[in-house]
mmCIF file of C-alpha atoms in Angstrom:
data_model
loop_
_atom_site.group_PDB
_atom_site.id
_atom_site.type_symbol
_atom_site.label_atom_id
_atom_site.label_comp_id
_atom_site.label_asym_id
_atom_site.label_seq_id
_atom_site.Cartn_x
_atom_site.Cartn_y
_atom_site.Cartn_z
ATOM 1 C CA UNK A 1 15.430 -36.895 -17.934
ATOM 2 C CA UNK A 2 14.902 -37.498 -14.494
ATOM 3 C CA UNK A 3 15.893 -33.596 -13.710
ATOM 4 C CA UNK A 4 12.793 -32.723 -15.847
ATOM 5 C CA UNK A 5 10.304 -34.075 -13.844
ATOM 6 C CA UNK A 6 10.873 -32.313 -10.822
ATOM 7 C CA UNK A 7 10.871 -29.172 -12.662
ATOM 8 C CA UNK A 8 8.376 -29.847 -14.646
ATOM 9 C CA UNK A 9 6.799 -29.898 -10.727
ATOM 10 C CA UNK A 10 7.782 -27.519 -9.254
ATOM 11 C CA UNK A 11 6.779 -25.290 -12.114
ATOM 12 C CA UNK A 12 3.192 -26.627 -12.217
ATOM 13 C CA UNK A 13 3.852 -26.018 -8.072
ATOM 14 C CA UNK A 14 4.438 -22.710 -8.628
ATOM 15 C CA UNK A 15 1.861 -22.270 -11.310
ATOM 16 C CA UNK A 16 -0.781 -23.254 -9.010
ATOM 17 C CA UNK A 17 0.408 -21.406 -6.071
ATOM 18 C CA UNK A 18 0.574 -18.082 -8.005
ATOM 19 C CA UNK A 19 -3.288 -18.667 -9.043
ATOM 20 C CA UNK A 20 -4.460 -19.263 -5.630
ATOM 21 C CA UNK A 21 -4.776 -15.719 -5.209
ATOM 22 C CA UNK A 22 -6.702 -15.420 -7.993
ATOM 23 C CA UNK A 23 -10.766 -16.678 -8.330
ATOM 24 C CA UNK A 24 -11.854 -19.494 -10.465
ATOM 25 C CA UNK A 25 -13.971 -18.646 -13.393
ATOM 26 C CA UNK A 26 -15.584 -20.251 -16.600
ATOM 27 C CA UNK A 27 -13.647 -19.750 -19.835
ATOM 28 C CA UNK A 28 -15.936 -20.721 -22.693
ATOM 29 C CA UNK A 29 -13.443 -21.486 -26.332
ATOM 30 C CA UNK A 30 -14.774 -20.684 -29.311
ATOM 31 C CA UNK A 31 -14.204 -24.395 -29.439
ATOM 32 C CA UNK A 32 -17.122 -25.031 -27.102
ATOM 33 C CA UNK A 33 -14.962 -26.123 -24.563
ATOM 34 C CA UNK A 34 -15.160 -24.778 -21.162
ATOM 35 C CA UNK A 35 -12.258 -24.557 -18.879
ATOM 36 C CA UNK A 36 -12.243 -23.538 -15.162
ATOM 37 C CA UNK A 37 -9.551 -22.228 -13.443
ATOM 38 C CA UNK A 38 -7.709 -19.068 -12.475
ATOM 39 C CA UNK A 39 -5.821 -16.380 -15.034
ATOM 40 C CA UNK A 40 -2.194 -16.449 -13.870
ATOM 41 C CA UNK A 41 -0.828 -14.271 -16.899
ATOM 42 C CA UNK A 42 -2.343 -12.376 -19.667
ATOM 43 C CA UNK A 43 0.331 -11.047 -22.720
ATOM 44 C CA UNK A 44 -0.736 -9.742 -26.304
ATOM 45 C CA UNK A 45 -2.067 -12.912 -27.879
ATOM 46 C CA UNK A 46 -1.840 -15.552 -25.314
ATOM 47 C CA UNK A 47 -3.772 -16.192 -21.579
ATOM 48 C CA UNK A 48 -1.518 -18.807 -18.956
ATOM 49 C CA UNK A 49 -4.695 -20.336 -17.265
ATOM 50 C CA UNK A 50 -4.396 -22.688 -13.924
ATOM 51 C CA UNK A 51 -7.267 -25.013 -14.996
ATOM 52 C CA UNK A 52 -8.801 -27.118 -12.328
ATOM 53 C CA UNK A 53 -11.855 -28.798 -15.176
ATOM 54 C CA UNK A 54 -11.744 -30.543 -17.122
ATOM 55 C CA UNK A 55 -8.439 -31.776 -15.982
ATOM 56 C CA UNK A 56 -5.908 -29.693 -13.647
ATOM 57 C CA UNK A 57 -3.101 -28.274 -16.075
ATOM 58 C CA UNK A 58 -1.478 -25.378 -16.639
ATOM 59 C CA UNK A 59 -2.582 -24.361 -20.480
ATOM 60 C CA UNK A 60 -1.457 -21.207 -22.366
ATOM 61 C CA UNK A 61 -4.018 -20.476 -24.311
ATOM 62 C CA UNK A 62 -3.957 -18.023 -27.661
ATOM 63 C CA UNK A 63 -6.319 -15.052 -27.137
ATOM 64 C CA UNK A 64 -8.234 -15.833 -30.426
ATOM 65 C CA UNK A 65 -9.650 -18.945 -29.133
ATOM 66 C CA UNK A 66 -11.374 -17.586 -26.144
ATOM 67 C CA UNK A 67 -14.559 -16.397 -26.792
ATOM 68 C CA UNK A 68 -15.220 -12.239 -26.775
ATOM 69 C CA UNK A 69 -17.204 -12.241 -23.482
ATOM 70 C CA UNK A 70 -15.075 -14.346 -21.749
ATOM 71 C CA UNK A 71 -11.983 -12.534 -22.677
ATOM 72 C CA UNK A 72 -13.641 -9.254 -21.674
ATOM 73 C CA UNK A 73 -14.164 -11.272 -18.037
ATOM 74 C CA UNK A 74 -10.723 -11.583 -17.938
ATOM 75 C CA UNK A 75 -9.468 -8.455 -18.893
ATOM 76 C CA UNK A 76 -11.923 -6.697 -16.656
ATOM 77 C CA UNK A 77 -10.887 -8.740 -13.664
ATOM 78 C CA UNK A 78 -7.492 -7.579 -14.113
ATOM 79 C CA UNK A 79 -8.112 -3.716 -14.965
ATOM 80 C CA UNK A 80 -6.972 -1.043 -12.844
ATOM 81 C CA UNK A 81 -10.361 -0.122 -11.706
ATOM 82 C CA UNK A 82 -9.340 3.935 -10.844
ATOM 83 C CA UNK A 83 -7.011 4.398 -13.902
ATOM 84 C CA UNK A 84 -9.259 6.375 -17.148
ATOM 85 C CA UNK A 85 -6.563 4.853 -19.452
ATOM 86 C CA UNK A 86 -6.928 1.046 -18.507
ATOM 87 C CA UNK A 87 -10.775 1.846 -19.232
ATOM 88 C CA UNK A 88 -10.088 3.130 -22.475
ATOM 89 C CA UNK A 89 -7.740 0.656 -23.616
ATOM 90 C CA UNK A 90 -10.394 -1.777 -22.583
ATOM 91 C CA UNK A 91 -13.237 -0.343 -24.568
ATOM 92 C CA UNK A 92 -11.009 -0.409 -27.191
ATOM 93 C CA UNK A 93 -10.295 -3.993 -26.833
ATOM 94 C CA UNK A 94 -13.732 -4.216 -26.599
ATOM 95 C CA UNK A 95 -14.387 -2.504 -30.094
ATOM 96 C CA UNK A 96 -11.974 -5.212 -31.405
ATOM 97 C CA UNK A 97 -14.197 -8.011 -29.815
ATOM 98 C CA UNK A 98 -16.980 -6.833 -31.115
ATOM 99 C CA UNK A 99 -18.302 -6.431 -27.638
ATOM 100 C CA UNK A 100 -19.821 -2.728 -28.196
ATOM 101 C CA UNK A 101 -22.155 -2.333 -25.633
ATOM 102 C CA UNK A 102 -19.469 -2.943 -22.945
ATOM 103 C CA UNK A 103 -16.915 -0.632 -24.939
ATOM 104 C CA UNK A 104 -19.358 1.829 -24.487
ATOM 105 C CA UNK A 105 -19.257 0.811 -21.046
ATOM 106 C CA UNK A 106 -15.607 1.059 -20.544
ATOM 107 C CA UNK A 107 -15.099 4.295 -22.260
ATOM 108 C CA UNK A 108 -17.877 5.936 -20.615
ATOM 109 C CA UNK A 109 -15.925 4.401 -17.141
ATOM 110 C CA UNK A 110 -12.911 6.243 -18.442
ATOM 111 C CA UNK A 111 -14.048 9.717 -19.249
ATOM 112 C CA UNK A 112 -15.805 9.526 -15.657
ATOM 113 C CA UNK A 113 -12.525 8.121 -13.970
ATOM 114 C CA UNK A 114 -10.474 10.851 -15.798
ATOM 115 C CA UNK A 115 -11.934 14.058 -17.061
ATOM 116 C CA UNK A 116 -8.750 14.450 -19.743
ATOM 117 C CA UNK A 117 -10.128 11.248 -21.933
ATOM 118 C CA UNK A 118 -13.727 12.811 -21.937
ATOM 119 C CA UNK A 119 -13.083 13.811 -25.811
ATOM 120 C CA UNK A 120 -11.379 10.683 -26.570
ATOM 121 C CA UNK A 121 -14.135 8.338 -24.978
ATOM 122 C CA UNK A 122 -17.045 10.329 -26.467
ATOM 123 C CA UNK A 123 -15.429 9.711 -30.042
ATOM 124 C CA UNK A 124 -15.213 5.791 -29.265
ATOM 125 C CA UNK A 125 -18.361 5.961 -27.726
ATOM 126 C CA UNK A 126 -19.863 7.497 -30.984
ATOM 127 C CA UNK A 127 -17.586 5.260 -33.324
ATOM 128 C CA UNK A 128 -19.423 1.855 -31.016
ATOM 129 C CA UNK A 129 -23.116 3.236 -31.326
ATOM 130 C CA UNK A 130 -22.325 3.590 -35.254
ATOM 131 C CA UNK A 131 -20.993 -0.107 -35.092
ATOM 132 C CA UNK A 132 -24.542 -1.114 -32.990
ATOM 133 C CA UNK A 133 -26.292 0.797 -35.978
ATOM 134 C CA UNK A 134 -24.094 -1.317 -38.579
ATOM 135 C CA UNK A 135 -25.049 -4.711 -37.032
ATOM 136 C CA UNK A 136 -28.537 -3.999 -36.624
ATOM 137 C CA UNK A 137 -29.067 -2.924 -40.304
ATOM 138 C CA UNK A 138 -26.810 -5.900 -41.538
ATOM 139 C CA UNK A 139 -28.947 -8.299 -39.432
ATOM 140 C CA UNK A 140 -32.219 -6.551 -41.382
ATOM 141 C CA UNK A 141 -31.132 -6.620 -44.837
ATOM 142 C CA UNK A 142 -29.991 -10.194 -44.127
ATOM 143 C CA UNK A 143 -33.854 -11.344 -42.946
ATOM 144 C CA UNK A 144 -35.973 -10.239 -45.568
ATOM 145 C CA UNK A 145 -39.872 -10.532 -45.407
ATOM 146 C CA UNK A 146 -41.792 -10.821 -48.095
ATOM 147 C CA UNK A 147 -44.162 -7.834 -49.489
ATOM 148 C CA UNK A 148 -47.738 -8.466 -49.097
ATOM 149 C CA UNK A 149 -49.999 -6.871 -51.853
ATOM 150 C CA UNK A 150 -53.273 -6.061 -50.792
ATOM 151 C CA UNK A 151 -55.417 -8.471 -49.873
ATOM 152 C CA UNK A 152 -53.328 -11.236 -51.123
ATOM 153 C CA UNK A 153 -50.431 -13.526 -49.819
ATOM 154 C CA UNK A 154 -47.100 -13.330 -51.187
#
């Protein structure tokens, strides 16, 4: 037992050290937590996050409980900023999240970064703007004001 400790140590140690290179930034949960801290690793469904607030932890954190916007600020921060595909890939992730204005973004980045994915981006770019169209007609059937005859009040 007492072996565990210092590993347990030096792995938070190391933990730390490896997300010193990296900035803070606000993760908001779906939760409505907020943790602060820096991304140390980012895999398919999970974030490892060096928190420093609330408390300082290491947490591993699944991807579905980390709100769309923040999850886009941590996949952005970690993009290959001259590679086309990484922007792609993003604004795909993006489409996933829901977050179509900054798939648009992303593929748009793409095409621009590499001239090969200009088909490919204008298709997701289309397929996002019909998504936009989708929410915005949704969100209008859902509120629905009452007719008015003519001179009277409904």
């Amino acid at each position: 037992m007492t072996r565990l400790i210092p590993m347990a140590c030096i792995a938070l140690a190391t933990t730390l050290l490896l997300a010193a290179t990296a900035p803070a930034q606000g993760i908001a949960l779906r939760g409505g937590e907020i943790v602060i801290g820096s991304v140390v690793n980012v895999k398919a469904s999970t974030v490892e996050i060096a928190v420093t607030f609330p408390r300082v932890e290491t947490r591993v954190l699944d991807r579905s409980d980390i709100k769309p916007s923040s999850m886009y600020a941590i996949l952005s921060g970690r993009l290959d900023q001259t590679s086309g595909k990484a922007h792609l890939e993003l604004a795909q992730t993006c489409r996933e999240l829901d977050l179509f204005a900054f798939g648009i973004a992303e593929a748009r980045e793409a095409a621009r970064r590499d001239p090969a994915l200009a088909e490919a981006s204008q298709h997701l770019v289309e397929g996002l703007r019909q998504s936009i169209a989708d929410e915005i007609c949704a969100v209008a059937d859902a509120v629905r004001v009452p007719v008015v005859a003519a001179g009277g009040i409904a």
